[in-house]
């Protein structure tokens, strides 16, 4: 799939078929995150991949009771090292790569920002000094959501200086 087609076709998926992802497919999707750029190529982020059903179920109350988390095939928690300046950016790039790779292989994702960072970190045994910044569900879509709207070009892009118009 062309990159632009993946960007245009991706949606947040909040209904999943209960299905395991074959190991090769999962590793192929994670590879897209591994290959993502990081500041000075430092690659400090970690992702914790939760596949076990009981563990995914246990994460639901820690993630503002977002029930669809228990139905996804993999819940992926992104872990930042707070000593690293670009870590939040690095992790966002990696997750975006992952979501586009997933879409290109017929899987869906949803970013999970609504969660209790301390409780999720404790549940996943994240060492002190590292934080869970953002998470993502991954699995086989059981819905075909409409595209959400985006702001118009003029509002997002300024030319030469802030407020500059073409
Ligand atoms: C940083 C971030 C955090 C998000 N957290 C959640 C979340 O906790 N639960 C959820 O259902 N969607 C979450 N979303 C998904 C957004 O609501 C969604 O991307 C947005 O509405 C645009 O829809 P689209 O992804 O289908 O284009 C999050 C997205 C981002 C980028």
PDB file of N, CA and C in Angstrom, residues 1 11-12 26 37 44 56 72 81 97 110 126 156 165:
ATOM      1  N   UNK A   1       0.843  -1.206   0.000  1.00  0.00           N
ATOM      2  CA  UNK A   1       0.000   0.000   0.000  1.00  0.00           C
ATOM      3  C   UNK A   1       0.874   1.250   0.000  1.00  0.00           C
ATOM      4  N   UNK A  11      -8.112   4.826  10.292  1.00  0.00           N
ATOM      5  CA  UNK A  11      -9.108   5.385  11.215  1.00  0.00           C
ATOM      6  C   UNK A  11      -8.790   4.878  12.612  1.00  0.00           C
ATOM      7  N   UNK A  12      -9.264   5.577  13.607  1.00  0.00           N
ATOM      8  CA  UNK A  12      -9.226   5.003  14.958  1.00  0.00           C
ATOM      9  C   UNK A  12     -10.250   3.883  15.013  1.00  0.00           C
ATOM     10  N   UNK A  26       2.556  -9.687  13.477  1.00  0.00           N
ATOM     11  CA  UNK A  26       2.770  -8.774  14.609  1.00  0.00           C
ATOM     12  C   UNK A  26       4.183  -8.210  14.565  1.00  0.00           C
ATOM     13  N   UNK A  37      12.477   7.057  13.030  1.00  0.00           N
ATOM     14  CA  UNK A  37      13.611   7.882  13.466  1.00  0.00           C
ATOM     15  C   UNK A  37      13.454   8.321  14.928  1.00  0.00           C
ATOM     16  N   UNK A  44      15.569   5.464  22.728  1.00  0.00           N
ATOM     17  CA  UNK A  44      15.415   5.206  24.152  1.00  0.00           C
ATOM     18  C   UNK A  44      14.052   4.642  24.537  1.00  0.00           C
ATOM     19  N   UNK A  56      -5.174  -7.787  29.414  1.00  0.00           N
ATOM     20  CA  UNK A  56      -5.851  -6.697  28.686  1.00  0.00           C
ATOM     21  C   UNK A  56      -7.114  -6.279  29.446  1.00  0.00           C
ATOM     22  N   UNK A  72      -9.152  -5.917  21.815  1.00  0.00           N
ATOM     23  CA  UNK A  72      -8.082  -5.795  20.814  1.00  0.00           C
ATOM     24  C   UNK A  72      -7.147  -6.998  20.927  1.00  0.00           C
ATOM     25  N   UNK A  81      11.720   7.424  28.689  1.00  0.00           N
ATOM     26  CA  UNK A  81      12.743   7.697  29.688  1.00  0.00           C
ATOM     27  C   UNK A  81      12.774   9.213  29.847  1.00  0.00           C
ATOM     28  N   UNK A  97       4.169   5.331  12.917  1.00  0.00           N
ATOM     29  CA  UNK A  97       4.643   4.322  11.956  1.00  0.00           C
ATOM     30  C   UNK A  97       3.867   3.017  12.153  1.00  0.00           C
ATOM     31  N   UNK A 110      -5.960   2.139  17.747  1.00  0.00           N
ATOM     32  CA  UNK A 110      -6.479   3.378  18.349  1.00  0.00           C
ATOM     33  C   UNK A 110      -5.471   3.854  19.388  1.00  0.00           C
ATOM     34  N   UNK A 126       6.800  -1.081  35.132  1.00  0.00           N
ATOM     35  CA  UNK A 126       7.715  -0.089  34.529  1.00  0.00           C
ATOM     36  C   UNK A 126       8.645   0.454  35.626  1.00  0.00           C
ATOM     37  N   UNK A 156      -3.996  25.511   9.171  1.00  0.00           N
ATOM     38  CA  UNK A 156      -2.884  24.744   9.726  1.00  0.00           C
ATOM     39  C   UNK A 156      -1.523  25.247   9.257  1.00  0.00           C
ATOM     40  N   UNK A 165       0.073  34.402   4.966  1.00  0.00           N
ATOM     41  CA  UNK A 165      -0.852  33.786   3.997  1.00  0.00           C
ATOM     42  C   UNK A 165      -0.164  33.644   2.657  1.00  0.00           C
TER      43      UNK A 165
END
